[in-house]
Amino acid sequence: MLDQFAPFIQGFIRDVVDVKADGNCEYRSIAALLGMGEDSWPLVRNELIKELGRWLHEYMNLFCGTERFEQLNLSLLVDGFSKVYF
């Protein structure tokens, strides 16, 4: 799979994982590479929600207000799983 990447970047890639392509592949990849198993992808999303909450004001400043911040936060929610409160 490494040959799917441009040659100039291949030297920077330490590992490649083949995960289920279901719309959560980015989160599945992170979970797999952290040794959690790709089915732990909801935990990765949940940790990202916690991160947003810990740095709430900084992220709101980065996104120039609440609208984009809320969009990002809502995009990370997993039905019936993410019950994180700021």
mmCIF file of N, CA and C in Angstrom:
data_model
loop_
_atom_site.group_PDB
_atom_site.id
_atom_site.type_symbol
_atom_site.label_atom_id
_atom_site.label_comp_id
_atom_site.label_asym_id
_atom_site.label_seq_id
_atom_site.Cartn_x
_atom_site.Cartn_y
_atom_site.Cartn_z
ATOM 1 N N MET A 1 0.812 -1.208 0.000
ATOM 2 C CA MET A 1 0.000 0.000 0.000
ATOM 3 C C MET A 1 0.851 1.265 0.000
ATOM 4 N N LEU A 2 2.090 1.150 0.422
ATOM 5 C CA LEU A 2 2.957 2.319 0.478
ATOM 6 C C LEU A 2 3.149 2.950 -0.899
ATOM 7 N N ASP A 3 3.079 2.151 -1.943
ATOM 8 C CA ASP A 3 3.287 2.670 -3.297
ATOM 9 C C ASP A 3 2.142 3.578 -3.754
ATOM 10 N N GLN A 4 1.063 3.657 -2.995
ATOM 11 C CA GLN A 4 -0.038 4.561 -3.331
ATOM 12 C C GLN A 4 0.277 6.007 -2.958
ATOM 13 N N PHE A 5 1.342 6.200 -2.191
ATOM 14 C CA PHE A 5 1.758 7.537 -1.783
ATOM 15 C C PHE A 5 2.857 8.034 -2.706
ATOM 16 N N ALA A 6 2.926 9.340 -2.849
ATOM 17 C CA ALA A 6 3.964 9.944 -3.681
ATOM 18 C C ALA A 6 5.344 9.561 -3.140
ATOM 19 N N PRO A 7 6.303 9.302 -4.028
ATOM 20 C CA PRO A 7 7.636 8.871 -3.593
ATOM 21 C C PRO A 7 8.300 9.808 -2.580
ATOM 22 N N PHE A 8 8.108 11.112 -2.712
ATOM 23 C CA PHE A 8 8.782 12.048 -1.815
ATOM 24 C C PHE A 8 8.288 11.937 -0.371
ATOM 25 N N ILE A 9 7.126 11.391 -0.158
ATOM 26 C CA ILE A 9 6.578 11.299 1.200
ATOM 27 C C ILE A 9 6.741 9.905 1.806
ATOM 28 N N GLN A 10 7.072 8.917 1.011
ATOM 29 C CA GLN A 10 7.150 7.541 1.495
ATOM 30 C C GLN A 10 8.153 7.353 2.627
ATOM 31 N N GLY A 11 9.218 8.100 2.626
ATOM 32 C CA GLY A 11 10.231 7.997 3.681
ATOM 33 C C GLY A 11 9.739 8.479 5.036
ATOM 34 N N PHE A 12 8.669 9.245 5.053
ATOM 35 C CA PHE A 12 8.121 9.758 6.309
ATOM 36 C C PHE A 12 7.042 8.834 6.888
ATOM 37 N N ILE A 13 6.637 7.836 6.140
ATOM 38 C CA ILE A 13 5.561 6.946 6.575
ATOM 39 C C ILE A 13 6.163 5.741 7.289
ATOM 40 N N ARG A 14 5.754 5.560 8.551
ATOM 41 C CA ARG A 14 6.281 4.457 9.355
ATOM 42 C C ARG A 14 5.403 3.223 9.282
ATOM 43 N N ASP A 15 4.105 3.403 9.082
ATOM 44 C CA ASP A 15 3.200 2.269 9.093
ATOM 45 C C ASP A 15 1.966 2.617 8.271
ATOM 46 N N VAL A 16 1.365 1.615 7.672
ATOM 47 C CA VAL A 16 0.138 1.765 6.900
ATOM 48 C C VAL A 16 -0.820 0.696 7.380
ATOM 49 N N VAL A 17 -2.057 1.089 7.655
ATOM 50 C CA VAL A 17 -3.068 0.114 8.049
ATOM 51 C C VAL A 17 -4.222 0.176 7.057
ATOM 52 N N ASP A 18 -4.767 -0.975 6.766
ATOM 53 C CA ASP A 18 -5.915 -1.074 5.872
ATOM 54 C C ASP A 18 -7.148 -1.264 6.747
ATOM 55 N N VAL A 19 -7.998 -0.243 6.796
ATOM 56 C CA VAL A 19 -9.173 -0.282 7.665
ATOM 57 C C VAL A 19 -10.446 -0.273 6.833
ATOM 58 N N LYS A 20 -11.527 -0.617 7.482
ATOM 59 C CA LYS A 20 -12.844 -0.637 6.849
ATOM 60 C C LYS A 20 -13.203 0.770 6.355
ATOM 61 N N ALA A 21 -13.643 0.872 5.122
ATOM 62 C CA ALA A 21 -14.027 2.156 4.524
ATOM 63 C C ALA A 21 -15.517 2.384 4.746
ATOM 64 N N ASP A 22 -15.834 3.045 5.863
ATOM 65 C CA ASP A 22 -17.239 3.247 6.214
ATOM 66 C C ASP A 22 -17.563 4.682 6.615
ATOM 67 N N GLY A 23 -16.710 5.608 6.272
ATOM 68 C CA GLY A 23 -16.933 6.999 6.669
ATOM 69 C C GLY A 23 -16.240 7.349 7.969
ATOM 70 N N ASN A 24 -15.711 6.363 8.659
ATOM 71 C CA ASN A 24 -14.966 6.589 9.899
ATOM 72 C C ASN A 24 -13.522 6.119 9.755
ATOM 73 N N CYS A 25 -13.061 5.981 8.522
ATOM 74 C CA CYS A 25 -11.748 5.387 8.283
ATOM 75 C C CYS A 25 -10.608 6.196 8.905
ATOM 76 N N GLU A 26 -10.748 7.521 8.966
ATOM 77 C CA GLU A 26 -9.691 8.323 9.596
ATOM 78 C C GLU A 26 -9.560 7.953 11.065
ATOM 79 N N TYR A 27 -10.700 7.837 11.738
ATOM 80 C CA TYR A 27 -10.714 7.509 13.160
ATOM 81 C C TYR A 27 -10.311 6.054 13.378
ATOM 82 N N ARG A 28 -10.709 5.162 12.465
ATOM 83 C CA ARG A 28 -10.310 3.756 12.547
ATOM 84 C C ARG A 28 -8.786 3.637 12.419
ATOM 85 N N SER A 29 -8.203 4.413 11.499
ATOM 86 C CA SER A 29 -6.747 4.379 11.301
ATOM 87 C C SER A 29 -6.013 4.818 12.556
ATOM 88 N N ILE A 30 -6.466 5.898 13.149
ATOM 89 C CA ILE A 30 -5.823 6.402 14.364
ATOM 90 C C ILE A 30 -5.920 5.359 15.473
ATOM 91 N N ALA A 31 -7.121 4.794 15.666
ATOM 92 C CA ALA A 31 -7.303 3.787 16.707
ATOM 93 C C ALA A 31 -6.399 2.581 16.468
ATOM 94 N N ALA A 32 -6.328 2.122 15.226
ATOM 95 C CA ALA A 32 -5.493 0.961 14.902
ATOM 96 C C ALA A 32 -4.020 1.255 15.150
ATOM 97 N N LEU A 33 -3.562 2.421 14.725
ATOM 98 C CA LEU A 33 -2.151 2.761 14.891
ATOM 99 C C LEU A 33 -1.772 3.017 16.346
ATOM 100 N N LEU A 34 -2.757 3.354 17.173
ATOM 101 C CA LEU A 34 -2.504 3.507 18.607
ATOM 102 C C LEU A 34 -2.577 2.178 19.346
ATOM 103 N N GLY A 35 -2.855 1.104 18.606
ATOM 104 C CA GLY A 35 -2.898 -0.211 19.201
ATOM 105 C C GLY A 35 -4.211 -0.544 19.889
ATOM 106 N N MET A 36 -5.246 0.242 19.627
ATOM 107 C CA MET A 36 -6.538 0.047 20.264
ATOM 108 C C MET A 36 -7.447 -0.875 19.453
ATOM 109 N N GLY A 37 -7.080 -1.123 18.224
ATOM 110 C CA GLY A 37 -7.941 -1.873 17.313
ATOM 111 C C GLY A 37 -8.873 -0.913 16.595
ATOM 112 N N GLU A 38 -9.109 -1.153 15.325
ATOM 113 C CA GLU A 38 -9.876 -0.194 14.529
ATOM 114 C C GLU A 38 -11.319 -0.041 14.988
ATOM 115 N N ASP A 39 -11.857 -1.044 15.683
ATOM 116 C CA ASP A 39 -13.236 -0.930 16.165
ATOM 117 C C ASP A 39 -13.376 0.016 17.351
ATOM 118 N N SER A 40 -12.264 0.543 17.827
ATOM 119 C CA SER A 40 -12.281 1.530 18.911
ATOM 120 C C SER A 40 -12.380 2.959 18.384
ATOM 121 N N TRP A 41 -12.741 3.109 17.125
ATOM 122 C CA TRP A 41 -12.824 4.445 16.529
ATOM 123 C C TRP A 41 -13.739 5.393 17.295
ATOM 124 N N PRO A 42 -14.853 4.948 17.928
ATOM 125 C CA PRO A 42 -15.659 5.913 18.687
ATOM 126 C C PRO A 42 -14.884 6.541 19.848
ATOM 127 N N LEU A 43 -13.945 5.799 20.422
ATOM 128 C CA LEU A 43 -13.138 6.349 21.509
ATOM 129 C C LEU A 43 -12.266 7.497 21.024
ATOM 130 N N VAL A 44 -11.746 7.368 19.814
ATOM 131 C CA VAL A 44 -10.922 8.440 19.237
ATOM 132 C C VAL A 44 -11.772 9.697 19.070
ATOM 133 N N ARG A 45 -12.963 9.538 18.532
ATOM 134 C CA ARG A 45 -13.851 10.693 18.351
ATOM 135 C C ARG A 45 -14.210 11.303 19.698
ATOM 136 N N ASN A 46 -14.469 10.463 20.679
ATOM 137 C CA ASN A 46 -14.810 10.937 22.007
ATOM 138 C C ASN A 46 -13.654 11.741 22.616
ATOM 139 N N GLU A 47 -12.431 11.266 22.427
ATOM 140 C CA GLU A 47 -11.268 12.003 22.931
ATOM 141 C C GLU A 47 -11.114 13.355 22.237
ATOM 142 N N LEU A 48 -11.448 13.418 20.964
ATOM 143 C CA LEU A 48 -11.393 14.697 20.247
ATOM 144 C C LEU A 48 -12.434 15.674 20.795
ATOM 145 N N ILE A 49 -13.600 15.162 21.160
ATOM 146 C CA ILE A 49 -14.631 16.011 21.769
ATOM 147 C C ILE A 49 -14.131 16.552 23.106
ATOM 148 N N LYS A 50 -13.494 15.693 23.893
ATOM 149 C CA LYS A 50 -12.933 16.137 25.174
ATOM 150 C C LYS A 50 -11.876 17.210 24.961
ATOM 151 N N GLU A 51 -11.052 17.015 23.939
ATOM 152 C CA GLU A 51 -10.015 18.004 23.606
ATOM 153 C C GLU A 51 -10.642 19.353 23.294
ATOM 154 N N LEU A 52 -11.703 19.352 22.504
ATOM 155 C CA LEU A 52 -12.390 20.605 22.190
ATOM 156 C C LEU A 52 -12.903 21.271 23.465
ATOM 157 N N GLY A 53 -13.419 20.468 24.375
ATOM 158 C CA GLY A 53 -13.935 21.004 25.630
ATOM 159 C C GLY A 53 -12.859 21.570 26.529
ATOM 160 N N ARG A 54 -11.706 20.908 26.575
ATOM 161 C CA ARG A 54 -10.600 21.382 27.420
ATOM 162 C C ARG A 54 -10.058 22.721 26.927
ATOM 163 N N TRP A 55 -10.076 22.924 25.658
ATOM 164 C CA TRP A 55 -9.500 24.123 25.052
ATOM 165 C C TRP A 55 -10.585 24.934 24.336
ATOM 166 N N LEU A 56 -11.756 24.950 24.906
ATOM 167 C CA LEU A 56 -12.940 25.573 24.318
ATOM 168 C C LEU A 56 -12.678 26.976 23.771
ATOM 169 N N HIS A 57 -12.176 27.857 24.599
ATOM 170 C CA HIS A 57 -11.984 29.254 24.180
ATOM 171 C C HIS A 57 -10.913 29.383 23.097
ATOM 172 N N GLU A 58 -9.868 28.583 23.210
ATOM 173 C CA GLU A 58 -8.812 28.635 22.203
ATOM 174 C C GLU A 58 -9.336 28.192 20.839
ATOM 175 N N TYR A 59 -10.134 27.111 20.828
ATOM 176 C CA TYR A 59 -10.690 26.635 19.559
ATOM 177 C C TYR A 59 -11.723 27.620 18.994
ATOM 178 N N MET A 60 -12.501 28.243 19.860
ATOM 179 C CA MET A 60 -13.464 29.242 19.376
ATOM 180 C C MET A 60 -12.731 30.418 18.741
ATOM 181 N N ASN A 61 -11.621 30.823 19.340
ATOM 182 C CA ASN A 61 -10.810 31.887 18.742
ATOM 183 C C ASN A 61 -10.220 31.433 17.413
ATOM 184 N N LEU A 62 -9.742 30.202 17.373
ATOM 185 C CA LEU A 62 -9.152 29.654 16.147
ATOM 186 C C LEU A 62 -10.172 29.621 15.020
ATOM 187 N N PHE A 63 -11.423 29.242 15.356
ATOM 188 C CA PHE A 63 -12.482 29.137 14.355
ATOM 189 C C PHE A 63 -13.291 30.420 14.218
ATOM 190 N N CYS A 64 -12.834 31.501 14.844
ATOM 191 C CA CYS A 64 -13.474 32.826 14.739
ATOM 192 C C CYS A 64 -14.937 32.807 15.186
ATOM 193 N N GLY A 65 -15.203 32.144 16.279
ATOM 194 C CA GLY A 65 -16.556 32.173 16.822
ATOM 195 C C GLY A 65 -17.113 30.792 17.096
ATOM 196 N N THR A 66 -18.370 30.797 17.472
ATOM 197 C CA THR A 66 -18.991 29.553 17.915
ATOM 198 C C THR A 66 -19.565 28.704 16.786
ATOM 199 N N GLU A 67 -19.942 29.305 15.681
ATOM 200 C CA GLU A 67 -20.633 28.554 14.629
ATOM 201 C C GLU A 67 -19.790 27.393 14.096
ATOM 202 N N ARG A 68 -18.586 27.669 13.668
ATOM 203 C CA ARG A 68 -17.715 26.610 13.128
ATOM 204 C C ARG A 68 -17.320 25.627 14.222
ATOM 205 N N PHE A 69 -17.091 26.138 15.428
ATOM 206 C CA PHE A 69 -16.761 25.275 16.559
ATOM 207 C C PHE A 69 -17.886 24.266 16.804
ATOM 208 N N GLU A 70 -19.116 24.733 16.822
ATOM 209 C CA GLU A 70 -20.266 23.854 17.056
ATOM 210 C C GLU A 70 -20.428 22.835 15.925
ATOM 211 N N GLN A 71 -20.175 23.263 14.695
ATOM 212 C CA GLN A 71 -20.240 22.327 13.567
ATOM 213 C C GLN A 71 -19.239 21.197 13.745
ATOM 214 N N LEU A 72 -18.033 21.552 14.119
ATOM 215 C CA LEU A 72 -16.982 20.562 14.324
ATOM 216 C C LEU A 72 -17.355 19.631 15.477
ATOM 217 N N ASN A 73 -17.805 20.209 16.560
ATOM 218 C CA ASN A 73 -18.182 19.416 17.724
ATOM 219 C C ASN A 73 -19.305 18.433 17.377
ATOM 220 N N LEU A 74 -20.322 18.894 16.689
ATOM 221 C CA LEU A 74 -21.440 18.029 16.313
ATOM 222 C C LEU A 74 -21.011 16.941 15.330
ATOM 223 N N SER A 75 -20.044 17.245 14.473
ATOM 224 C CA SER A 75 -19.583 16.249 13.503
ATOM 225 C C SER A 75 -18.854 15.094 14.175
ATOM 226 N N LEU A 76 -18.385 15.303 15.387
ATOM 227 C CA LEU A 76 -17.655 14.266 16.105
ATOM 228 C C LEU A 76 -18.560 13.357 16.932
ATOM 229 N N LEU A 77 -19.799 13.761 17.136
ATOM 230 C CA LEU A 77 -20.699 12.967 17.966
ATOM 231 C C LEU A 77 -21.018 11.624 17.321
ATOM 232 N N VAL A 78 -21.022 10.601 18.131
ATOM 233 C CA VAL A 78 -21.372 9.252 17.694
ATOM 234 C C VAL A 78 -22.677 8.905 18.397
ATOM 235 N N ASP A 79 -23.701 8.572 17.641
ATOM 236 C CA ASP A 79 -25.014 8.268 18.221
ATOM 237 C C ASP A 79 -24.920 7.275 19.360
ATOM 238 N N GLY A 80 -25.480 7.678 20.498
ATOM 239 C CA GLY A 80 -25.546 6.788 21.652
ATOM 240 C C GLY A 80 -24.227 6.548 22.356
ATOM 241 N N PHE A 81 -23.186 7.231 21.942
ATOM 242 C CA PHE A 81 -21.876 6.977 22.566
ATOM 243 C C PHE A 81 -21.290 8.208 23.215
ATOM 244 N N SER A 82 -21.215 9.300 22.482
ATOM 245 C CA SER A 82 -20.539 10.496 22.965
ATOM 246 C C SER A 82 -21.451 11.290 23.890
ATOM 247 N N LYS A 83 -21.197 11.169 25.141
ATOM 248 C CA LYS A 83 -21.957 11.904 26.148
ATOM 249 C C LYS A 83 -20.957 12.762 26.936
ATOM 250 N N VAL A 84 -20.253 13.625 26.245
ATOM 251 C CA VAL A 84 -19.247 14.471 26.857
ATOM 252 C C VAL A 84 -19.834 15.863 27.039
ATOM 253 N N TYR A 85 -19.654 16.409 28.227
ATOM 254 C CA TYR A 85 -20.165 17.739 28.526
ATOM 255 C C TYR A 85 -19.015 18.648 28.882
ATOM 256 N N PHE A 86 -19.100 19.907 28.463
ATOM 257 C CA PHE A 86 -18.040 20.882 28.737
ATOM 258 C C PHE A 86 -18.237 21.500 30.085
#
